[in-house]
Coordinates of C-alpha atoms in Angstrom, one line a residue:
M1 CA 13.4 -3.6 18.7
K2 CA 13.4 -2.1 15.1
R3 CA 11.3 -3.8 12.7
D4 CA 10.7 -2.9 9.0
I5 CA 8.9 -3.9 5.9
K6 CA 9.7 -2.7 2.4
A7 CA 7.0 -2.3 -0.2
M8 CA 8.2 -1.7 -3.8
L9 CA 6.2 0.5 -6.0
M10 CA 7.7 0.1 -9.5
L11 CA 6.6 1.7 -12.6
T12 CA 7.7 -0.1 -15.6
A13 CA 9.5 1.3 -18.7
V14 CA 9.5 0.6 -22.3
P15 CA 9.8 -2.7 -24.1
A16 CA 9.6 -3.2 -27.8
L17 CA 9.5 -5.8 -30.4
M18 CA 11.9 -7.8 -32.5
L19 CA 12.7 -8.6 -36.0
T20 CA 11.8 -10.3 -39.2
G21 CA 12.7 -10.2 -42.8
C22 CA 10.6 -10.1 -45.9
G23 CA 9.4 -13.4 -47.2
E24 CA 7.5 -14.2 -50.4
S25 CA 3.7 -14.6 -49.9
A26 CA 0.7 -14.7 -52.1
E27 CA -1.7 -14.9 -49.2
Q28 CA -4.6 -12.5 -49.3
T29 CA -7.6 -12.1 -46.9
E30 CA -10.7 -10.1 -47.0
S31 CA -9.3 -7.7 -44.5
T32 CA -6.3 -7.1 -46.6
P33 CA -6.4 -5.0 -49.8
S34 CA -5.2 -6.9 -52.9
S35 CA -1.4 -6.9 -53.5
P36 CA 0.5 -8.5 -56.4
T37 CA 1.1 -12.2 -56.1
G38 CA 4.7 -12.7 -54.8
A39 CA 4.7 -9.4 -52.8
K40 CA 6.9 -9.5 -49.8
T41 CA 5.4 -9.9 -46.3
I42 CA 5.5 -7.4 -43.5
G43 CA 7.6 -8.1 -40.5
F44 CA 7.7 -6.2 -37.2
R45 CA 11.1 -5.4 -35.5
V46 CA 10.5 -5.2 -31.6
N47 CA 12.8 -3.6 -28.9
L48 CA 12.7 -3.1 -25.2
D49 CA 13.9 0.1 -23.4
Q50 CA 14.9 0.1 -19.8
D51 CA 15.0 3.9 -19.1
W52 CA 11.7 5.7 -20.1
Y53 CA 12.9 9.1 -18.6
A54 CA 16.3 9.0 -20.2
Q55 CA 15.4 11.7 -22.7
H56 CA 13.3 13.8 -20.3
P57 CA 15.9 16.1 -18.8
A58 CA 13.6 18.3 -16.7
T59 CA 11.7 15.3 -15.3
R60 CA 15.0 13.4 -14.7
A61 CA 16.6 16.2 -12.8
A62 CA 13.5 16.7 -10.8
L63 CA 13.3 13.1 -9.8
Q64 CA 17.0 12.8 -9.0
H65 CA 16.7 15.6 -6.5
A66 CA 13.4 14.5 -4.9
T67 CA 13.4 14.4 -1.1
P68 CA 12.2 11.1 0.4
R69 CA 8.8 11.4 2.0
N70 CA 8.0 9.8 5.4
I71 CA 4.6 8.2 5.7
E72 CA 3.1 7.0 9.1
M73 CA 1.9 3.4 9.3
R74 CA -0.6 2.5 12.0
G75 CA -0.9 -1.1 13.3
S76 CA -4.1 -2.7 14.7
D77 CA -1.9 -4.0 17.5
G78 CA -0.9 -0.4 18.6
R79 CA 2.4 -0.4 16.7
T80 CA 3.6 2.7 14.8
A81 CA 5.7 2.3 11.7
W82 CA 6.9 4.6 8.9
L83 CA 7.0 4.4 5.1
Q84 CA 9.9 6.1 3.4
S85 CA 9.1 6.8 -0.3
T86 CA 11.7 8.0 -2.8
T87 CA 11.4 8.3 -6.6
V88 CA 14.3 7.6 -9.1
T89 CA 14.4 7.8 -12.8
G90 CA 13.8 4.8 -15.1
I91 CA 13.5 1.2 -14.1
D92 CA 15.6 1.0 -10.9
E93 CA 16.9 -2.6 -10.6
R94 CA 15.9 -2.9 -6.9
K95 CA 13.6 -5.2 -5.2
S96 CA 12.0 -2.7 -2.8
S97 CA 11.0 1.0 -3.0
V98 CA 9.2 1.9 0.2
A99 CA 10.8 1.1 3.6
A100 CA 8.7 0.9 6.8
E101 CA 10.4 0.7 10.2
T102 CA 8.9 0.5 13.6
A103 CA 9.6 3.6 15.9
T104 CA 12.3 4.9 13.6
L105 CA 12.8 5.6 9.9
S106 CA 14.7 3.0 7.8
A107 CA 17.3 3.9 5.2
A108 CA 17.8 0.3 4.0
D109 CA 18.2 0.0 0.2
E110 CA 19.1 -3.5 -1.1
A111 CA 19.7 -4.0 -4.8
T112 CA 18.0 -6.6 -6.9
R113 CA 16.1 -6.5 -10.2
G114 CA 12.4 -5.7 -10.6
T115 CA 9.9 -7.8 -12.4
A116 CA 8.6 -5.8 -15.3
L117 CA 8.9 -7.4 -18.7
S118 CA 12.4 -6.8 -19.8
D119 CA 12.8 -8.9 -22.9
V120 CA 10.8 -9.6 -26.0
S121 CA 10.9 -13.3 -25.3
Q122 CA 8.7 -12.7 -22.2
M123 CA 5.9 -11.1 -24.3
S124 CA 2.9 -13.0 -25.5
A125 CA 1.2 -12.3 -28.9
F126 CA 0.0 -8.6 -29.5
S127 CA -2.7 -6.9 -31.5
D128 CA -1.6 -4.9 -34.5
F129 CA -3.4 -2.4 -36.6
C130 CA -2.0 -0.9 -39.8
Y131 CA -3.1 1.9 -42.2
T132 CA -1.8 2.9 -45.6
A133 CA -0.3 6.4 -44.8
D134 CA -1.1 8.1 -47.9
D135 CA -4.9 7.8 -47.6
N136 CA -5.3 6.7 -43.9
Q137 CA -7.2 3.7 -45.0
P138 CA -7.1 0.6 -42.8
Y139 CA -5.0 -2.2 -44.2
F140 CA -5.5 -4.8 -41.5
Q141 CA -7.1 -4.6 -38.0
N142 CA -6.3 -6.5 -34.8
L143 CA -3.9 -8.9 -36.4
S144 CA -2.4 -11.4 -33.8
V145 CA 1.4 -11.2 -34.1
G146 CA 3.8 -13.3 -32.2
T147 CA 7.1 -12.3 -30.6
D148 CA 9.0 -13.2 -33.7
G149 CA 7.2 -10.3 -35.5
Q150 CA 6.4 -12.4 -38.5
T151 CA 3.1 -12.0 -40.5
Q152 CA 1.7 -13.4 -43.6
K153 CA 0.5 -10.0 -44.8
A154 CA 1.9 -8.7 -48.1
W155 CA 3.3 -5.2 -48.2
P156 CA 0.8 -3.0 -50.0
G157 CA 2.8 -2.4 -53.1
E158 CA 5.2 0.5 -52.4
K159 CA 2.8 2.5 -50.2
S160 CA 4.0 3.8 -46.8
L161 CA 2.4 2.2 -43.7
K162 CA 1.8 3.3 -40.2
C163 CA 1.0 0.7 -37.5
F164 CA -0.2 0.7 -33.9
A165 CA 0.1 -2.2 -31.5
V166 CA -1.1 -3.2 -28.0
H167 CA 0.1 -6.0 -25.8
P168 CA -1.3 -8.5 -24.9
Y169 CA -3.5 -9.6 -27.9
D170 CA -7.1 -8.3 -27.7
S171 CA -8.6 -11.7 -28.4
D172 CA -12.3 -10.5 -28.6
G173 CA -11.5 -7.2 -30.3
S174 CA -13.6 -5.3 -27.8
H175 CA -11.0 -3.2 -26.1
F176 CA -9.1 -1.2 -28.7
S177 CA -10.8 1.3 -31.0
S178 CA -8.3 2.0 -33.7
T179 CA -8.0 5.2 -35.9
A180 CA -5.4 6.3 -38.4
N181 CA -3.8 8.5 -35.7
G182 CA -3.7 5.9 -32.8
G183 CA -6.8 5.0 -31.0
T184 CA -8.0 4.2 -27.5
Y185 CA -7.9 1.1 -25.3
S186 CA -10.5 0.4 -22.6
F187 CA -8.7 -1.3 -19.7
T188 CA -9.9 -2.9 -16.5
V189 CA -7.4 -4.2 -13.8
N190 CA -8.0 -7.8 -13.2
G191 CA -9.1 -8.5 -9.6
D192 CA -6.8 -11.6 -9.5
V193 CA -3.4 -10.3 -9.2
A194 CA -1.9 -13.6 -10.8
K195 CA -3.9 -12.8 -13.9
Q196 CA -2.9 -9.1 -14.2
V197 CA -1.1 -8.2 -17.6
D198 CA 1.7 -6.0 -18.5
L199 CA -0.2 -3.7 -20.8
M200 CA 2.0 -2.1 -23.5
Y201 CA 1.5 0.0 -26.6
A202 CA 3.6 1.0 -29.6
N203 CA 3.3 3.4 -32.7
S204 CA 5.5 2.7 -35.7
G205 CA 5.1 6.2 -37.2
V206 CA 5.0 6.4 -41.0
V207 CA 7.3 3.6 -42.5
A208 CA 8.2 3.8 -46.2
Y209 CA 8.4 0.6 -48.2
N210 CA 11.8 -0.9 -47.7
D211 CA 13.6 -3.9 -49.0
A212 CA 13.6 -5.6 -45.5
C213 CA 9.8 -4.9 -45.2
Q214 CA 10.3 -4.2 -41.5
V215 CA 8.2 -2.0 -39.4
P216 CA 9.7 -0.8 -36.1
L217 CA 7.5 -1.2 -32.9
H218 CA 8.9 0.3 -29.7
F219 CA 6.6 -0.9 -26.9
M220 CA 6.0 1.4 -24.0
H221 CA 4.8 0.1 -20.6
A222 CA 1.3 1.6 -19.6
L223 CA 1.0 0.4 -16.0
T224 CA 2.5 0.8 -12.6
A225 CA 4.1 -2.4 -11.1
V226 CA 3.9 -2.7 -7.3
K227 CA 5.8 -5.2 -5.4
F228 CA 6.5 -6.0 -1.7
A229 CA 9.8 -7.1 -0.1
M230 CA 11.1 -7.3 3.5
G231 CA 13.6 -4.7 4.7
D232 CA 16.8 -5.3 6.7
K233 CA 15.1 -5.5 10.1
P234 CA 12.0 -7.7 9.6
N235 CA 11.5 -9.0 13.1
F236 CA 7.7 -8.9 13.2
G237 CA 7.6 -12.5 14.4
K238 CA 4.4 -12.9 12.4
T239 CA 3.2 -14.4 9.2
I240 CA 2.0 -12.2 6.4
S241 CA -1.2 -13.6 4.9
S242 CA -2.3 -10.9 2.5
I243 CA -1.5 -7.5 1.0
T244 CA -4.3 -5.0 -0.1
L245 CA -4.0 -1.8 -2.1
K246 CA -7.2 0.0 -1.1
N247 CA -9.4 2.5 -2.9
V248 CA -7.4 2.3 -6.2
Y249 CA -8.9 3.1 -9.7
T250 CA -9.4 -0.1 -11.6
T251 CA -10.8 1.1 -15.0
G252 CA -9.6 3.8 -17.4
T253 CA -9.1 4.6 -21.1
L254 CA -5.6 4.7 -22.5
T255 CA -5.1 7.0 -25.6
L256 CA -2.3 6.0 -27.8
P257 CA 0.2 8.7 -29.1
S258 CA -0.2 9.9 -32.7
A259 CA 3.6 10.1 -33.0
Q260 CA 6.1 7.2 -33.2
T261 CA 7.1 5.7 -29.9
T262 CA 10.9 5.6 -29.6
T263 CA 13.7 5.4 -26.9
A264 CA 13.5 9.2 -26.9
G265 CA 10.3 8.8 -24.9
T266 CA 8.7 12.0 -26.3
A267 CA 5.5 10.2 -27.6
T268 CA 3.6 8.5 -24.8
A269 CA 0.0 7.4 -24.2
T270 CA -2.3 9.2 -21.7
W271 CA -4.8 7.9 -19.2
S272 CA -8.3 9.4 -18.8
G273 CA -11.7 8.5 -17.4
L274 CA -10.5 6.6 -14.4
G275 CA -13.1 4.9 -12.3
N276 CA -14.4 2.0 -10.2
Q277 CA -12.4 2.6 -7.1
A278 CA -11.9 -0.7 -5.4
D279 CA -9.6 -2.8 -3.2
I280 CA -7.2 -5.2 -4.8
T281 CA -6.0 -7.9 -2.5
L282 CA -3.3 -10.5 -2.9
S283 CA -4.3 -13.3 -0.6
G284 CA -2.9 -16.8 0.1
L285 CA 0.5 -15.5 1.2
S286 CA 2.4 -17.3 4.0
F287 CA 5.5 -15.3 4.5
E288 CA 7.4 -15.4 7.8
A289 CA 8.3 -11.9 8.6
N290 CA 11.2 -12.6 11.1
A291 CA 15.0 -12.3 11.2
S292 CA 15.6 -15.0 8.8
S293 CA 13.6 -13.3 6.1
Q294 CA 15.9 -10.1 5.9
N295 CA 15.9 -8.6 2.4
Q296 CA 13.6 -11.3 0.9
A297 CA 10.8 -10.6 -1.6
V298 CA 7.4 -11.3 -0.1
T299 CA 5.8 -11.4 -3.6
N300 CA 7.1 -13.4 -6.5
E301 CA 6.9 -12.4 -10.2
S302 CA 3.4 -13.7 -10.6
Q303 CA 2.2 -11.7 -7.5
T304 CA 3.1 -8.3 -8.8
F305 CA 0.4 -5.7 -8.7
L306 CA 0.0 -4.1 -12.1
M307 CA -2.0 -0.9 -11.7
I308 CA -3.3 2.0 -13.7
P309 CA -1.1 5.1 -13.1
Q310 CA -3.0 7.5 -10.8
S311 CA -2.9 10.0 -8.1
L312 CA -2.7 8.4 -4.6
S313 CA -5.2 10.6 -3.0
G314 CA -7.4 8.3 -0.7
V315 CA -5.2 5.2 -1.5
S316 CA -3.7 3.1 1.2
A317 CA -1.7 -0.1 1.6
E318 CA -2.6 -2.8 4.2
I319 CA -0.6 -5.7 5.2
K320 CA -2.4 -8.5 7.1
F321 CA -0.9 -11.0 9.4
S322 CA -2.2 -14.6 10.0
D323 CA -3.2 -13.6 13.6
G324 CA -5.6 -11.0 12.1
S325 CA -3.5 -7.9 13.0
T326 CA -2.7 -5.4 10.2
V327 CA -0.4 -2.4 9.4
T328 CA -1.9 0.2 7.2
A329 CA -0.3 3.3 5.6
S330 CA -2.2 6.1 3.8
L331 CA -0.5 6.9 0.6
S332 CA -2.4 10.3 0.1
G333 CA 0.0 12.9 -0.6
D334 CA 2.7 10.6 -2.0
A335 CA 3.9 11.1 -5.7
D336 CA 1.6 9.8 -8.3
W337 CA 2.1 6.5 -9.8
E338 CA 3.5 7.0 -13.3
A339 CA 4.5 4.6 -16.0
G340 CA 8.2 4.5 -16.5
T341 CA 9.5 5.2 -13.0
T342 CA 10.4 3.2 -9.9
R343 CA 9.2 4.1 -6.5
N344 CA 12.0 3.3 -3.9

C-alpha cells in the first residue's frame, strides 16, 4: 500500500509597512534633535511583497527549470520512503513542498496558501532607526512603531532622512547595531516553535522632505518557514507525535543592505557567522496519519518552523509517531534554504 507524507519547506517573501500622513507636533525628546514647534511628524508607509524573486530573471529561470530531487527516507520500523523536493519562485501558495511516499515516488501537489506574514495587519510593532542623510547623524534609535506607521517624531526641518527597520520590535535594544549604512542584527532561533518570530527588515533609502512626511519601508522576510502536511496517500495508520529538524544552525548575524529595499528585490540582507547547531523539535502533536487525513496540514500557523537560511549539509528531518517509531530523511545535498522561495 502506498503511503506518503508531505513536508513543506517554505521561504518567505517580502512584507512592507503602511501609511500615515503628517500631523502637527511640538513633542521633543532627548534622543531627537530640536525641531521648530509645530513641525510635521514623521510617518512610515509600509508594504508587503509576495514575489521576492520577481525581479531576479536569472535566479527565476534557474528555479523554474529545477529538476525535482528524490531523497530516501528510512523508517525505524523498516519502511523505506522518499522525499521529492522541488523549488519554485516566490511565495508559492501551497501547503506542502516535499512529498514522501512509501516504496514509490509521489507526484501529489495540492494547492493551499502558506503561512508567512502576508499583510501589514499581521505585524507587531517594529524597531526603527533614522539618520539625517546629509551628515549621517542619528536622529532617533530603536523607536517602537506600530503597524499604522505613525510617530510623534517631528521631521528635522527640511533635511533628508534615511531609516532602517527590523521586525519585531527589539524591546531590550540589544540585538540590532545600527549604522548610517544599515547595521547588523544578532539573531537566535527560539527553541519553542510556537514562540518563533517572522524576522523582517527594511531600508527606506534617502528620503527628501515631502509634504506628506512619509517614509517608505518595504519589509523583506529574513527567515525560512518550514511546514508539514499530509500527502494524498497518508495511510500510515499511526499518530504523529513530534517533528524534529536536526542539526540546524540556530544563531547568526543578519547584515542589512545599504540600499533601499523595494519590490525589485535588488537590495537584500545577508547572513553570516552561523553557529550553534541544534535540534528543533515541535512536540505535543496528535495527528492521525490515516486515509481520512489526506491533504490535511499536520502543523497549524503557530507551529511553523521559522529558521535561518542555510546550507542543508548534515541536516535531517525526523517524524516521530506515538508508538515510538520514526521516519527520517537526510536533507544533505538538497537546495539551500533561502529567504524568498518556497520549497515544494
